[in-house]
Coordinates of C-alpha atoms in Angstrom, one line a residue:
X327 CA 5.7 17.4 17.7
X328 CA 4.7 17.1 14.1
X329 CA 4.1 20.5 12.4
X330 CA 1.2 21.4 10.2
X331 CA 3.5 22.0 7.1
X332 CA 7.0 20.7 6.4
X333 CA 7.8 23.7 4.2
X334 CA 7.4 27.3 4.5
X335 CA 5.5 29.2 1.9
X336 CA 3.4 32.4 1.0
X337 CA 0.4 32.1 -1.3
X338 CA 0.6 35.9 -1.9
X339 CA 3.7 35.3 -3.9
X340 CA 3.8 31.7 -4.7
X341 CA 3.0 30.9 -8.5
X342 CA -0.4 29.3 -8.9
X343 CA -1.8 26.7 -11.2
X344 CA -5.5 26.1 -11.2
X345 CA -7.4 22.7 -12.2
X346 CA -10.6 21.1 -11.5
X347 CA -9.1 17.8 -10.1
X348 CA -5.6 17.3 -8.9
X349 CA -4.3 13.6 -8.7
X350 CA -1.2 12.9 -6.7
X351 CA 0.5 9.5 -7.9
X352 CA 0.7 7.5 -10.9
X353 CA -0.2 3.9 -10.0
X354 CA -3.3 2.3 -11.0
X355 CA -5.4 4.4 -8.6
X356 CA -4.0 7.6 -9.9
X357 CA -4.1 6.6 -13.7
X358 CA -7.6 5.2 -13.5
X359 CA -9.1 8.0 -11.4
X360 CA -7.6 10.6 -13.6
X361 CA -9.0 8.9 -16.8
X362 CA -12.6 8.8 -15.2
X363 CA -12.4 12.4 -14.1
X364 CA -11.0 13.6 -17.4
X365 CA -14.4 12.7 -18.9
X366 CA -15.8 15.9 -17.5
X367 CA -13.0 17.9 -15.9
X368 CA -9.5 19.2 -16.4
X369 CA -7.0 17.0 -14.4
X370 CA -3.4 17.5 -13.4
X371 CA -1.5 14.5 -12.4
X372 CA 1.6 14.7 -10.1
X373 CA 4.2 12.0 -10.5
X374 CA 7.3 12.4 -8.4
X375 CA 9.1 10.1 -10.9
X376 CA 8.1 9.1 -14.4
X377 CA 4.6 8.1 -15.3
X378 CA 5.5 4.5 -15.4
X379 CA 7.2 4.5 -11.8
X380 CA 4.7 3.1 -9.1
X381 CA 4.1 0.2 -6.9
X382 CA 1.5 -1.1 -9.4
X383 CA 4.2 -1.6 -12.0
X384 CA 5.6 -4.4 -9.8
X385 CA 2.3 -6.2 -9.0
X386 CA 2.6 -9.7 -10.0
X387 CA -0.3 -11.9 -9.0
X388 CA -3.2 -10.3 -10.7
X389 CA -6.7 -8.6 -9.9
X390 CA -9.4 -10.3 -8.1
X391 CA -13.0 -10.1 -9.3
X392 CA -15.8 -12.6 -9.9
X393 CA -16.0 -13.6 -13.5
X394 CA -16.6 -17.5 -13.3
X395 CA -19.9 -19.2 -13.1
X396 CA -18.7 -21.2 -10.3
X397 CA -17.7 -18.2 -8.3
X398 CA -20.1 -15.5 -6.7
X399 CA -19.9 -12.1 -4.8
X400 CA -20.9 -13.9 -1.6
X401 CA -17.9 -16.2 -1.8
X402 CA -15.6 -13.3 -2.5
X403 CA -17.0 -11.2 0.3
X404 CA -16.6 -14.3 2.6
X405 CA -12.9 -14.8 1.7
X406 CA -12.2 -11.1 2.1
X407 CA -13.9 -11.0 5.5
X408 CA -12.2 -14.0 6.8
X409 CA -8.7 -12.8 5.7
X410 CA -9.5 -9.4 7.3
X411 CA -9.6 -11.2 10.7
X412 CA -12.7 -9.3 12.0
X413 CA -11.8 -5.7 11.1
X414 CA -13.2 -5.3 7.5
X415 CA -16.0 -3.0 6.9
X416 CA -18.9 -5.2 5.7
X417 CA -20.2 -2.3 3.6
X418 CA -16.9 -1.6 2.0
X419 CA -16.5 -5.2 1.1
X420 CA -19.9 -5.4 -0.2
X421 CA -19.1 -2.4 -2.6
X422 CA -15.8 -4.2 -3.8
X423 CA -17.2 -7.5 -4.5
X424 CA -20.3 -6.3 -6.4
X425 CA -18.7 -3.5 -8.3
X426 CA -15.3 -5.0 -9.1
X427 CA -16.5 -7.0 -12.2
X428 CA -17.8 -3.8 -13.9
X429 CA -14.7 -1.9 -13.2
X430 CA -12.6 -4.9 -14.5
X431 CA -14.4 -4.5 -17.8
X432 CA -13.4 -0.9 -17.8
X433 CA -9.7 -1.8 -17.5
X434 CA -10.1 -4.1 -20.5
X435 CA -11.9 -1.2 -22.4
X436 CA -8.9 1.0 -21.6
X437 CA -6.7 -1.5 -23.4
X438 CA -5.5 -3.9 -20.7
X439 CA -4.8 -7.4 -22.1
X440 CA -5.3 -10.2 -19.6
X441 CA -4.0 -13.7 -20.3
X442 CA -6.4 -16.0 -22.2
X443 CA -6.4 -19.7 -22.9
X444 CA -6.6 -21.5 -26.2
X445 CA -10.4 -21.1 -26.4
X446 CA -10.1 -17.3 -25.8
X447 CA -11.4 -17.5 -22.3
X448 CA -9.6 -15.5 -19.5
X449 CA -7.3 -17.5 -17.4
X450 CA -8.0 -17.5 -13.7
X451 CA -5.5 -18.5 -10.9
X452 CA -6.0 -19.0 -7.2
X453 CA -4.0 -17.3 -4.4
X454 CA -3.7 -17.5 -0.7
X455 CA -7.1 -17.6 1.3
X456 CA -9.2 -17.5 -2.0
X457 CA -11.9 -20.3 -2.1
X458 CA -12.1 -20.1 -6.0
X459 CA -9.9 -19.3 -9.0
X460 CA -10.8 -15.6 -9.6
X461 CA -7.5 -13.9 -10.3
X462 CA -7.0 -12.5 -13.8
X463 CA -3.4 -12.0 -14.7
X464 CA -1.3 -10.6 -17.6
X465 CA 1.8 -11.8 -19.3
X466 CA 1.9 -14.6 -16.7
X467 CA 3.1 -12.5 -13.8
X468 CA 3.3 -9.0 -15.0
X469 CA -0.1 -7.8 -14.4
X470 CA 0.7 -4.5 -12.9
X471 CA 3.1 -3.6 -15.7
X472 CA 0.5 -4.4 -18.2
X473 CA -2.2 -2.3 -16.4
X474 CA 0.2 0.7 -16.2
X475 CA 1.2 0.3 -19.8
X476 CA -2.5 0.5 -20.9
X477 CA -3.6 3.2 -18.6
X478 CA -0.4 5.4 -18.9
X479 CA -0.9 5.2 -22.8
X480 CA -4.5 6.6 -22.5
X481 CA -3.6 9.3 -19.9
X482 CA -0.7 10.6 -22.2
X483 CA -3.1 11.0 -25.1
X484 CA -5.9 12.6 -23.3
X485 CA -6.5 16.4 -23.9
X486 CA -7.9 16.9 -20.5
X487 CA -5.0 15.5 -18.5
X488 CA -1.8 17.4 -17.9
X489 CA 1.0 15.0 -16.5
X490 CA 3.7 16.7 -14.4
X491 CA 6.5 14.1 -14.1
X492 CA 9.3 14.5 -11.6
X493 CA 7.2 16.9 -9.5
X494 CA 6.7 16.3 -5.7
X495 CA 3.7 17.1 -3.8
X496 CA 4.8 18.3 -0.5
X497 CA 1.8 19.4 1.5
X498 CA -1.9 19.6 1.3
X499 CA -3.3 23.1 1.7
X500 CA -6.5 23.7 3.7
X501 CA -8.7 26.7 4.2
X502 CA -11.8 26.6 6.6
X503 CA -11.3 22.9 7.1
X504 CA -11.3 21.8 3.6
X505 CA -8.6 21.0 1.0
X506 CA -7.9 23.7 -1.5
X507 CA -4.9 22.2 -3.2
X508 CA -1.2 21.1 -2.8
X509 CA 2.2 22.8 -2.7
X510 CA 4.3 21.2 -5.3
X511 CA 8.0 21.2 -6.0
X512 CA 9.2 21.3 -9.6
X513 CA 12.2 19.4 -11.1
X514 CA 14.4 22.6 -10.5
X515 CA 13.3 22.9 -6.9
X516 CA 10.9 25.8 -7.2
X517 CA 7.5 25.6 -5.4
X518 CA 4.1 26.4 -6.8
X519 CA 0.6 26.1 -5.6
X520 CA -1.7 23.7 -7.4
X521 CA -5.3 24.8 -6.6
X522 CA -8.0 22.4 -7.3
X523 CA -11.7 21.9 -6.6
X524 CA -11.0 18.2 -5.5
X525 CA -7.6 16.6 -4.6
X526 CA -7.1 12.8 -5.0
X527 CA -4.1 11.1 -3.0
X528 CA -3.1 8.1 -4.9
X529 CA 0.4 8.0 -3.5
X530 CA 0.6 4.3 -2.8
X531 CA 2.2 2.7 0.2
X532 CA 4.8 2.8 2.9
X533 CA 7.2 0.0 2.2
X534 CA 10.2 2.1 2.6
X535 CA 9.5 2.2 6.4
X536 CA 11.4 -1.1 6.5
X537 CA 14.9 -2.1 5.5
X538 CA 13.7 -5.0 3.6
X539 CA 10.5 -4.4 1.3
X540 CA 9.2 -5.5 -2.0
X541 CA 8.2 -2.0 -2.9
X542 CA 10.3 0.4 -4.8
X543 CA 12.1 3.3 -3.5
X544 CA 9.3 5.7 -4.1
X545 CA 6.9 4.0 -1.6
X546 CA 7.6 6.5 1.2
X547 CA 4.2 7.0 2.9
X548 CA 3.8 10.6 1.4
X549 CA 0.0 10.6 1.1
X550 CA -0.4 9.3 4.7
X551 CA 1.8 11.9 6.2
X552 CA 0.5 14.8 4.0
X553 CA -3.2 13.9 5.0
X554 CA -2.4 13.6 8.6
X555 CA -0.7 17.1 8.7
X556 CA -3.8 18.3 6.9
X557 CA -6.1 17.2 9.7
X558 CA -7.4 14.0 8.1
X559 CA -7.9 10.9 10.2
X560 CA -5.4 8.0 9.7
X561 CA -6.8 4.5 10.5
X562 CA -5.3 1.1 11.3
X563 CA -1.6 1.7 10.4
X564 CA -0.5 -0.8 12.8
X565 CA -1.6 -3.5 10.3
X566 CA 1.6 -4.1 8.0
X567 CA 1.4 -7.0 5.6
X568 CA 4.8 -8.7 5.2
X569 CA 4.8 -10.9 2.1
X570 CA 5.9 -14.3 2.9
X571 CA 8.1 -15.0 0.0
X572 CA 10.5 -12.4 -1.2
X573 CA 13.7 -13.6 -2.7
X574 CA 16.6 -13.9 -0.2
X575 CA 19.8 -14.3 -2.2
X576 CA 23.3 -12.6 -1.9
X577 CA 23.5 -9.5 -4.2
X578 CA 19.8 -9.7 -5.1
X579 CA 17.2 -7.3 -4.1
X580 CA 14.1 -8.5 -2.1
X581 CA 12.3 -9.3 -5.2
X582 CA 8.7 -10.4 -4.9
X583 CA 8.0 -14.0 -5.6
X584 CA 4.3 -14.0 -6.2
X585 CA 1.7 -15.7 -4.2
X586 CA 0.5 -17.1 -7.4
X587 CA 3.6 -19.5 -7.4
X588 CA 2.0 -21.2 -4.5
X589 CA -1.4 -20.9 -6.1
X590 CA 0.0 -23.1 -8.9
X591 CA 1.4 -25.6 -6.6
X592 CA 4.7 -24.4 -5.0
X593 CA 5.5 -25.7 -1.6
X594 CA 7.4 -24.4 1.3
X595 CA 10.4 -26.2 2.8
X596 CA 12.7 -25.4 5.6
X597 CA 16.5 -25.7 5.2
X598 CA 16.3 -29.3 6.1
X599 CA 14.0 -30.0 3.2
X600 CA 10.9 -30.5 5.2
X601 CA 7.5 -29.2 4.1
X602 CA 6.2 -27.4 7.2
X603 CA 3.1 -25.5 6.5
X604 CA 0.7 -28.3 7.3
X605 CA 1.8 -27.9 11.0
X606 CA 0.6 -24.3 11.0
X607 CA -2.6 -24.1 9.0
X608 CA -5.1 -26.5 7.1
X609 CA -4.8 -24.5 4.0
X610 CA -1.1 -25.0 4.2
X611 CA 0.8 -22.8 1.6
X612 CA -2.4 -21.1 0.7
X613 CA -3.2 -19.9 4.2
X614 CA -3.7 -16.1 4.8
X615 CA -0.4 -14.2 4.2
X616 CA 0.1 -13.3 7.8
X617 CA -0.1 -16.9 9.0
X618 CA 2.3 -18.1 6.3
X619 CA 4.7 -15.3 7.2
X620 CA 4.8 -16.0 10.7
X621 CA 5.2 -19.7 9.9
X622 CA 8.1 -19.0 7.8
X623 CA 9.8 -16.9 10.6
X624 CA 9.1 -19.7 13.1
X625 CA 10.9 -22.2 10.9
X626 CA 13.8 -19.9 10.4
X627 CA 14.2 -19.5 14.1
X628 CA 13.9 -23.3 14.8
X629 CA 16.4 -24.1 12.1
X630 CA 18.6 -21.1 12.8
X631 CA 18.4 -20.0 9.1
X632 CA 17.8 -16.5 7.4
X633 CA 15.5 -18.1 4.8
X634 CA 13.4 -21.0 3.7
X635 CA 12.8 -22.6 0.2
X636 CA 10.1 -22.2 -2.1
X637 CA 9.9 -25.4 -4.4
X638 CA 8.0 -25.6 -7.6
X639 CA 10.4 -28.1 -9.3
X640 CA 7.6 -30.8 -9.3
X641 CA 5.6 -28.7 -11.8
X642 CA 6.3 -28.7 -15.6
X643 CA 8.9 -26.4 -17.1
X644 CA 6.3 -25.3 -19.6
X645 CA 4.0 -24.2 -16.9
X646 CA 6.7 -22.4 -14.9
X647 CA 8.1 -20.4 -17.9
X648 CA 4.5 -19.6 -19.2
X649 CA 3.0 -18.6 -16.0
X650 CA 5.9 -16.8 -14.3
X651 CA 8.3 -15.5 -17.0
X652 CA 9.3 -12.4 -15.2
X653 CA 10.0 -14.3 -11.9
X654 CA 11.9 -16.9 -14.0
X655 CA 14.0 -14.6 -15.9
X656 CA 14.8 -12.5 -12.7
X657 CA 16.0 -15.5 -10.6
X658 CA 18.0 -16.7 -13.7
X659 CA 20.0 -13.5 -13.4
X660 CA 21.3 -14.7 -10.1
X661 CA 22.0 -18.4 -11.2
X662 CA 18.6 -19.7 -9.8
X663 CA 16.5 -21.9 -12.1
X664 CA 13.0 -22.2 -10.8
X665 CA 12.6 -25.5 -13.0
X666 CA 15.2 -27.2 -11.1
X667 CA 16.2 -25.0 -7.9
X668 CA 14.6 -24.4 -4.8
X669 CA 14.3 -20.7 -4.3
X670 CA 15.4 -19.1 -1.1
X671 CA 12.8 -16.7 0.3
X672 CA 12.0 -14.8 3.6
X673 CA 9.3 -12.3 4.4
X674 CA 9.5 -8.6 3.5
X675 CA 7.3 -5.6 4.0
X676 CA 4.8 -5.6 1.2
X677 CA 1.5 -3.6 1.9
X678 CA 0.0 -1.4 4.6
X679 CA -3.6 -2.4 5.3
X680 CA -4.4 1.0 7.0
X681 CA -4.0 4.5 5.7
X682 CA -6.1 7.6 5.2
X683 CA -9.6 6.8 6.5
X684 CA -12.3 7.3 3.6
X685 CA -16.1 6.9 3.4
X686 CA -17.5 4.6 0.7
X687 CA -17.0 7.4 -1.9
X688 CA -13.2 7.7 -1.1
X689 CA -13.6 11.0 0.6
X690 CA -11.5 11.8 3.9
X691 CA -12.5 13.6 6.9
X692 CA -11.0 16.7 5.3
X693 CA -13.5 17.9 2.8
X694 CA -12.5 17.9 -0.9
X695 CA -9.6 15.6 -0.1
X696 CA -9.8 12.1 -1.4
X697 CA -7.7 9.0 -1.1
X698 CA -7.5 6.0 -3.4
X699 CA -5.5 2.8 -3.5
X700 CA -2.9 1.7 -1.0
X701 CA -2.7 5.1 0.7
X702 CA -6.4 4.8 1.6
X703 CA -8.2 2.9 4.3
X704 CA -11.5 2.2 2.8
X705 CA -12.2 -0.7 5.3
X706 CA -11.9 -3.4 2.6
X707 CA -8.8 -5.1 3.9
X708 CA -9.3 -5.0 7.7
X709 CA -6.4 -6.4 9.5
X710 CA -5.0 -8.4 6.6
X711 CA -5.6 -7.9 2.8
X712 CA -6.8 -10.8 0.8
X713 CA -4.4 -11.4 -2.1
X714 CA -5.1 -9.5 -5.3
X715 CA -7.8 -7.4 -3.8
X716 CA -5.6 -4.2 -4.0
X717 CA -5.9 -3.5 -7.6
X718 CA -9.7 -4.2 -7.5
X719 CA -10.1 -1.8 -4.6
X720 CA -8.2 1.0 -6.5
X721 CA -10.6 1.0 -9.5
X722 CA -13.8 0.4 -7.5
X723 CA -13.3 3.4 -5.3
X724 CA -11.6 5.5 -7.9
X725 CA -14.8 5.2 -9.9
X726 CA -16.8 6.2 -6.7
X727 CA -14.4 9.2 -6.0
X728 CA -15.1 10.7 -9.4
X729 CA -18.8 10.2 -9.0
X730 CA -18.6 12.1 -5.7
X731 CA -16.3 14.8 -7.1
X732 CA -19.0 15.7 -9.8
X733 CA -21.3 16.4 -6.9
X734 CA -19.0 19.1 -5.1
X735 CA -20.0 22.7 -5.3
X736 CA -17.4 25.1 -6.9
X737 CA -14.3 25.9 -4.8
X738 CA -14.7 29.1 -2.7
X739 CA -12.1 31.6 -3.3
X740 CA -8.8 30.8 -1.9
X741 CA -7.5 33.6 0.4
X742 CA -3.7 34.0 0.1
X743 CA -1.9 33.3 3.4
X744 CA 1.7 32.6 4.6
X745 CA 2.7 29.4 6.4
X746 CA 5.9 30.1 8.4
X747 CA 7.2 27.8 11.1
X748 CA 9.0 30.0 13.6
X749 CA 10.8 27.0 15.2
X750 CA 12.4 26.2 11.8
X751 CA 16.2 26.5 11.8
X752 CA 18.9 25.8 9.2
X753 CA 20.8 22.8 10.1
X754 CA 22.8 20.3 8.4
X755 CA 21.2 16.7 8.5
X756 CA 22.1 13.7 6.3
X757 CA 18.4 12.7 5.9
X758 CA 19.6 9.6 3.7
X759 CA 21.5 8.4 6.9
X760 CA 18.6 9.1 9.1
X761 CA 16.3 7.2 6.7
X762 CA 18.4 4.1 7.1
X763 CA 18.3 4.5 10.8
X764 CA 14.6 4.8 10.8
X765 CA 14.2 1.8 8.6
X766 CA 16.4 -0.4 10.8
X767 CA 14.6 0.8 14.0
X768 CA 11.2 -0.2 12.4
X769 CA 12.5 -3.6 11.2
X770 CA 14.0 -4.4 14.7
X771 CA 11.0 -3.4 16.9
X772 CA 7.9 -2.8 14.7
X773 CA 8.3 -5.6 12.3
X774 CA 6.6 -8.9 11.9
X775 CA 6.8 -9.8 15.6
X776 CA 6.3 -7.0 18.2
X777 CA 6.4 -6.7 22.1
X778 CA 5.9 -3.6 24.4
X779 CA 9.7 -3.3 25.3
X780 CA 10.7 -2.9 21.8
X781 CA 7.8 -0.9 20.7
X782 CA 8.4 1.8 23.5
X783 CA 12.1 1.8 22.6
X784 CA 11.2 2.6 18.9
X785 CA 8.6 5.2 19.7
X786 CA 11.0 7.0 22.2
X787 CA 13.6 7.1 19.5
X788 CA 11.1 8.2 16.8
X789 CA 9.8 10.9 19.0
X790 CA 13.4 12.2 19.5
X791 CA 13.9 12.3 15.7
X792 CA 11.0 14.6 15.4
X793 CA 13.4 17.4 15.9
X794 CA 14.3 16.9 12.2
X795 CA 10.8 18.3 11.3
X796 CA 12.1 21.8 12.1
X797 CA 15.1 22.1 9.7
X798 CA 15.0 23.7 6.2
X799 CA 15.0 21.3 3.4
X800 CA 14.9 21.8 -0.3
X801 CA 15.4 18.2 -1.9
X802 CA 12.8 15.3 -2.4
X803 CA 14.8 12.9 -0.3
X804 CA 14.4 15.1 2.7
X805 CA 10.7 15.4 2.4
X806 CA 10.3 11.7 1.7
X807 CA 12.3 11.0 5.0
X808 CA 10.1 13.5 7.1
X809 CA 7.0 11.7 5.6
X810 CA 8.5 8.3 6.7
X811 CA 9.1 9.7 10.1
X812 CA 5.7 11.0 10.4
X813 CA 4.1 7.7 9.3
X814 CA 6.6 5.6 11.5
X815 CA 5.4 7.5 14.7
X816 CA 1.7 6.8 13.8
X817 CA 2.4 3.1 13.0
X818 CA 4.4 2.5 16.3
X819 CA 2.0 4.3 18.5
X820 CA -0.9 2.3 17.1
X821 CA 1.2 -1.1 17.5
X822 CA 1.9 -0.2 21.1
X823 CA -1.8 0.5 22.0
X824 CA -3.2 -2.6 20.3
X825 CA -2.6 -5.3 23.0
X826 CA -3.5 -8.3 21.1
X827 CA -2.4 -10.1 17.8
X828 CA -4.6 -9.8 14.7
X829 CA -3.9 -10.0 11.0
X830 CA -0.7 -8.2 10.2
X831 CA -0.1 -7.0 13.7
X832 CA 1.5 -9.6 15.9
X833 CA 2.4 -9.0 19.5
X834 CA 4.6 -11.7 21.3
X835 CA 3.4 -10.5 24.7
X836 CA -0.3 -10.5 23.6
X837 CA -0.3 -13.6 21.1
X838 CA -4.0 -14.1 20.9
X839 CA -6.8 -12.2 19.1
X840 CA -9.1 -10.4 21.7
X841 CA -12.5 -9.7 20.1
X842 CA -14.0 -8.7 23.4
X843 CA -11.7 -5.8 23.9
X844 CA -10.0 -5.1 20.5
X845 CA -12.5 -5.7 17.7
X846 CA -12.1 -2.0 16.9
X847 CA -10.0 0.5 14.9
X848 CA -7.4 2.9 16.1
X849 CA -7.7 6.3 14.4
X850 CA -5.3 9.2 14.8
X851 CA -5.6 12.9 13.7
X852 CA -3.4 15.9 14.3
X853 CA -6.5 17.7 15.7
X854 CA -8.3 14.9 17.6
X855 CA -5.4 13.0 18.9
X856 CA -6.0 9.2 19.3
X857 CA -9.4 7.5 19.4
X858 CA -10.9 4.1 19.1
X859 CA -13.9 3.0 16.9
X860 CA -15.6 -0.4 17.1
X861 CA -16.3 -2.7 14.2
X862 CA -20.0 -4.0 14.3
X863 CA -20.4 -6.7 11.5
X864 CA -20.4 -10.4 12.1
X865 CA -18.8 -12.8 9.9
X866 CA -21.0 -15.7 8.9

């Protein structure tokens, strides 16, 4: 049983900080939303590490938006719907493709410097499942770092934004069914109540659910778990995207080798040196990510290998070094030269398509609580995110969130109360050890390929681990583990229920997509349990 709060507190005595808008998270979603809101309101940003630490910082490929005359919102919509495997919200995709170009202009106005060619035109690249070149990038393959640089500089200098670094948001506080703020832990371990007229979860993804991930160690599903405990609906969390090409090399982390490398001509070879993607999909290396990832695993199994190769050696040294300087330098640290060497790669957890369900204005089912970026489920990504739509989604819906916040009435007076869990007992638990155990369990049974036996085994074990919710914890690592455990239960439960294969969810025992029964969403909430919701649109 997952408790309402994972920490005891008493609002009668807890220090209180008031603000108009609280933003939890410091990636593109949090930074952009804070800047937009600061034009009319006071904003407090909570970053559990530094302002520069986020998933966004590691984003390589770029941001997808229609800017070329040969492209159109209709084509971008079509590509997104096809990649989403029948579960995208048509309305949400329409919002993304039509509003994305304007939000891109705002990123540029905030100081983001995207790459240009010799004639001063923005360079565009192509990634998997895109029919046109529409991906803008920065410093070759450091798009996320450039966006964070530009936005964080603006945030730091803005008088209406207070940034609290190395602070951790533990739980969303609700009153009469609506969000009134969050319980925050400061760097010294003390708690305070951040009261706000609106709270925006921009906490990023859930990569640390798995032992191998392209995400940094801060991606611990905090926002999904906090929202669930606060009564918000969680949608489609069975759809986990495993990026096909993460570096697989002794002593090296699972560093992301961007899809843009394949977009610029790289091919995949098995350990026998054979190109294999033509056997699996007509788009070959540029097929949707779930297709490429499963094809790689199939080749690994067939050749009894732990990796395959990514080969771009047929392209010029000038192109490789100019277009992929970050990847080139990183590989070189480990003695791998992209110009002359095939790069060993294997799939790793990369992105969660599901998350906190929102409407088209980013508001969750808990009033005054909003979600933006990877933590949210706007409906844009469906069962499988189209490459480089994530950064676009963050700014498009961040803008809409701020527009909606401006319409909110003032927050009613917050009545002090105490939240004490009577079952809580002081017990010594090594949550770091338990985190590794959870990650291995998820990798083994709730990974790229799933089946009923393994999913049931994982769910049984995760439910036994729920006893850890009733300990007394004081450190961030422990709270992160509890959030991972919370989200692991939701993900595994949904994966067991969905008896088909679609997008980022693949069942060995149900290998086909079943539109007749399963063209619908699985939604979970602490108050309503589990329910299903059909998706109505048709892909043309």
